[in-house]
Structure formats: structure tokens, C-alpha cells
């Protein structure tokens, strides 16, 4: 069965006044664990009970290793890496000192996955693509740029930090546009917003009085 794709309109990263088209796969649904087990059992000598037990054992072993501070690499599949966050309701720690966070206020926030090149290559080898008619239009916000900035500033008066996902939910922007706009706010001193952390761990916080001074 062929996978279908559409051409998605997106902002040109080199010219924000222009848009260009990128291919985007249309996800038809989600393959469940049971469906995956049935498929593997059909193509191997393992029965469904054995496969179900293997998957549960793998999940538990991965959780144990990541809880000890290790990433987990499954050959030809990919690497799983835990990331941390601050417990909801707790304030972010400031670089200049003051409210220092202890272990009880920090938790595993997410587990990031990076696919192995072999998994990508094998998926590509199985894939047959068909283009769907039409073009997906660029997702834009109904709020002006000034209004979106005010929304971000107001959010940070009641929250210790803001993520790209938070900004997407507030403004209705796509992930790419929201990330780029937050980066812009974070490098413009007049906004009162600062970036903290790197890459997948990056958040945005309000500038403190000490930092303003």
C-alpha cells in the first residue's frame, strides 16, 4: 500500500516574506503494539505471547538504564535519551543564585528519540509514495506579532518558563514558526524574554530585575 504525501506551504527561512513548498507525509493512523506483535509473529517463529513478553522486558530494561543516567541505543533502530524538567508549580533556578532547585523539584520530563540511519534507510526502501492533490496552506496565527509578544510576556508572569509547545498553544503558530519567533523575542532585549538551555532543552524565561540592571 502506497503512502501519500502533500506539499506543505512554509515560510522561507531565508526570506520571511516568501513561502516555499515542502513534502509532508500524511499519517493515516497509528500501528498499535498488538498489531506490531501480530505482524512480527506472522514473519518469524516467535509466538505472540513471547513477543509481548520481550517488548515488556525491553521497556522495563530501558527505563532502568535511563533512570541511571544512560541513553539507550538499539542497533539499527535508534537512540533514546531522557531529558529533565522542573516539577509543575516550581520556579526555574536563576543563574545568579537565589532559589536553588533540589532533586525533589526536578523530574524526567521527556524521552527524546533519534532514529538510526539504518531504520531510515530501511523505511525508505519499503516506501512507495503517491502525491495527494492540492497543497496544504501555511498555518498562520489570527493574532498580530505585537499581540503574540504580549501573550508570551503575560504567560511568563504566571509561569516560570515557556516552551515552544506552550507558545504554539497560545498563538496557533506551527512549530517551526513558533520556534523561530520565540528565538527572535529571546534575542531582542526590549521584549524582556531570555532563552535558557540548549536545543531540545531550551526554554524561555522572563528577565529578572537583576538581569535588567
XYZ file of C-alpha atoms in Angstrom:
213
model
C 0.000 0.000 0.000
C 1.402 3.390 -1.002
C 1.910 6.214 1.468
C 0.509 9.582 0.447
C 2.062 12.998 0.803
C 1.104 16.606 0.269
C 3.130 19.731 -0.418
C 3.067 21.916 2.694
C 3.406 25.673 2.352
C 6.004 27.027 4.802
C 7.850 30.268 5.437
C 11.193 30.569 3.648
C 13.818 30.611 6.420
C 15.999 32.886 4.279
C 13.194 35.310 3.372
C 10.330 35.639 5.855
C 8.164 37.425 3.280
C 8.196 34.418 0.944
C 6.796 30.886 1.232
C 8.061 27.639 -0.294
C 6.634 24.118 -0.556
C 7.988 21.095 1.347
C 6.753 17.488 1.085
C 4.875 16.201 4.164
C 3.732 12.617 4.641
C 0.067 12.180 5.533
C -0.111 9.921 8.599
C -3.089 7.573 8.151
C -3.190 6.298 11.698
C -1.098 4.576 14.356
C 0.119 0.991 14.422
C -0.588 -0.417 17.901
C 1.668 -2.743 19.889
C -0.718 -5.648 19.272
C -0.733 -5.033 15.520
C 3.060 -4.918 15.517
C 3.211 -8.170 17.509
C 0.861 -9.903 15.060
C 2.961 -8.721 12.110
C 6.233 -9.943 13.669
C 4.685 -13.298 14.630
C 3.500 -13.742 11.039
C 7.042 -13.265 9.698
C 9.025 -15.147 12.399
C 8.875 -18.320 14.511
C 8.055 -16.377 17.715
C 4.521 -16.614 19.072
C 2.553 -13.572 20.208
C 2.997 -14.349 23.915
C 6.787 -14.492 23.581
C 6.862 -11.248 21.627
C 4.613 -9.483 24.119
C 6.911 -10.577 26.947
C 10.013 -9.403 25.055
C 8.530 -5.958 24.487
C 7.563 -5.582 28.156
C 11.022 -6.735 29.271
C 12.682 -4.321 26.837
C 10.569 -1.422 28.122
C 11.463 -2.182 31.752
C 15.186 -2.593 30.983
C 15.272 0.671 29.030
C 13.545 2.538 31.874
C 16.066 1.187 34.395
C 19.084 2.220 32.316
C 17.733 5.691 31.510
C 16.849 6.251 35.181
C 20.566 5.746 35.930
C 21.599 8.497 33.520
C 22.318 6.415 30.416
C 20.962 6.813 26.905
C 19.810 3.556 25.287
C 20.899 2.651 21.759
C 19.026 -0.077 19.897
C 21.175 -1.043 16.932
C 19.589 -0.150 13.593
C 16.597 1.405 15.394
C 17.814 4.480 17.242
C 18.851 6.127 20.499
C 16.580 7.058 23.422
C 17.767 9.870 25.715
C 15.981 11.104 28.870
C 15.556 14.836 29.441
C 14.782 16.710 32.651
C 12.310 19.411 33.606
C 11.149 21.276 36.682
C 8.129 19.938 38.555
C 4.964 21.890 37.764
C 4.439 24.735 40.186
C 8.145 25.148 40.948
C 10.120 28.204 39.816
C 13.128 27.936 37.498
C 16.543 28.347 39.108
C 18.309 31.592 38.221
C 21.988 31.577 37.119
C 22.861 34.317 39.622
C 21.862 32.137 42.579
C 18.932 32.508 44.936
C 16.317 29.765 44.629
C 18.352 26.611 44.008
C 16.399 23.574 42.822
C 16.855 20.286 44.681
C 16.295 16.812 43.244
C 12.707 16.636 44.531
C 11.688 19.578 42.320
C 13.245 18.069 39.171
C 11.774 15.178 37.201
C 12.117 13.233 33.950
C 10.173 15.478 31.568
C 10.516 13.568 28.314
C 12.454 10.899 26.421
C 13.909 12.033 23.120
C 14.365 9.616 20.234
C 16.874 9.872 17.404
C 16.348 7.358 14.606
C 19.286 5.280 13.368
C 20.272 5.815 9.729
C 19.605 2.123 9.030
C 15.977 2.443 10.197
C 15.554 5.477 7.948
C 17.175 3.633 5.027
C 15.007 0.542 5.521
C 11.813 2.601 5.792
C 12.741 4.400 2.585
C 13.351 1.046 0.887
C 9.822 -0.156 1.719
C 8.132 3.142 0.914
C 6.152 3.909 -2.238
C 4.820 7.461 -2.363
C 1.797 8.936 -4.086
C 1.057 12.649 -4.127
C -2.311 13.868 -2.872
C -3.911 16.593 -4.930
C -3.805 20.128 -3.602
C -1.452 21.993 -1.297
C -1.569 22.381 2.491
C -1.650 26.088 3.242
C 0.667 27.745 5.726
C -0.767 27.745 9.248
C -0.895 31.350 10.444
C -1.959 32.959 13.704
C -5.054 35.146 13.965
C -3.068 37.379 16.359
C -0.676 40.143 15.289
C 3.034 39.927 16.109
C 2.606 42.557 18.837
C -0.317 40.664 20.362
C 1.663 37.398 20.348
C 4.553 39.072 22.167
C 2.151 40.426 24.804
C 0.664 36.924 25.201
C 4.150 35.492 25.781
C 5.009 38.198 28.322
C 1.722 37.666 30.187
C 2.290 33.896 30.208
C 5.697 34.381 31.863
C 4.184 36.429 34.684
C 2.353 33.309 35.895
C 4.727 30.539 34.730
C 8.445 30.007 35.484
C 9.273 29.360 31.834
C 7.782 28.906 28.371
C 8.441 26.129 25.847
C 7.869 26.197 22.099
C 4.854 23.912 22.660
C 3.402 26.448 25.121
C 3.828 29.244 22.562
C 2.249 27.114 19.825
C -0.812 26.511 22.026
C -1.115 30.216 22.841
C -0.719 31.606 19.333
C -1.804 28.847 16.939
C 1.512 29.020 15.073
C 3.223 25.970 13.584
C 6.219 24.506 15.457
C 8.765 25.974 13.030
C 7.253 29.468 13.070
C 6.733 29.441 16.855
C 10.333 28.343 17.489
C 11.708 31.000 15.141
C 9.579 33.770 16.671
C 10.483 32.804 20.246
C 14.141 32.836 19.217
C 13.596 36.369 17.886
C 11.961 37.501 21.143
C 14.797 35.894 23.101
C 17.458 37.905 21.269
C 15.603 41.237 21.462
C 16.376 42.878 24.854
C 13.264 45.100 24.769
C 10.948 42.071 24.988
C 12.086 41.111 28.482
C 12.383 37.458 27.404
C 15.557 35.360 27.659
C 16.427 31.900 26.270
C 17.807 29.287 28.691
C 19.313 25.897 27.851
C 20.318 24.351 24.550
C 18.441 22.705 21.658
C 15.748 20.294 22.927
C 16.252 21.600 26.498
C 15.721 25.266 25.558
C 13.061 27.255 27.401
C 12.280 30.975 27.631
C 12.068 32.942 30.869
C 11.246 36.492 31.927
C 14.208 38.806 32.533
C 14.712 39.387 36.266
C 15.223 42.818 37.832
C 18.883 41.944 38.488
C 19.418 40.975 34.843
C 17.766 44.230 33.709
C 20.092 46.206 35.933
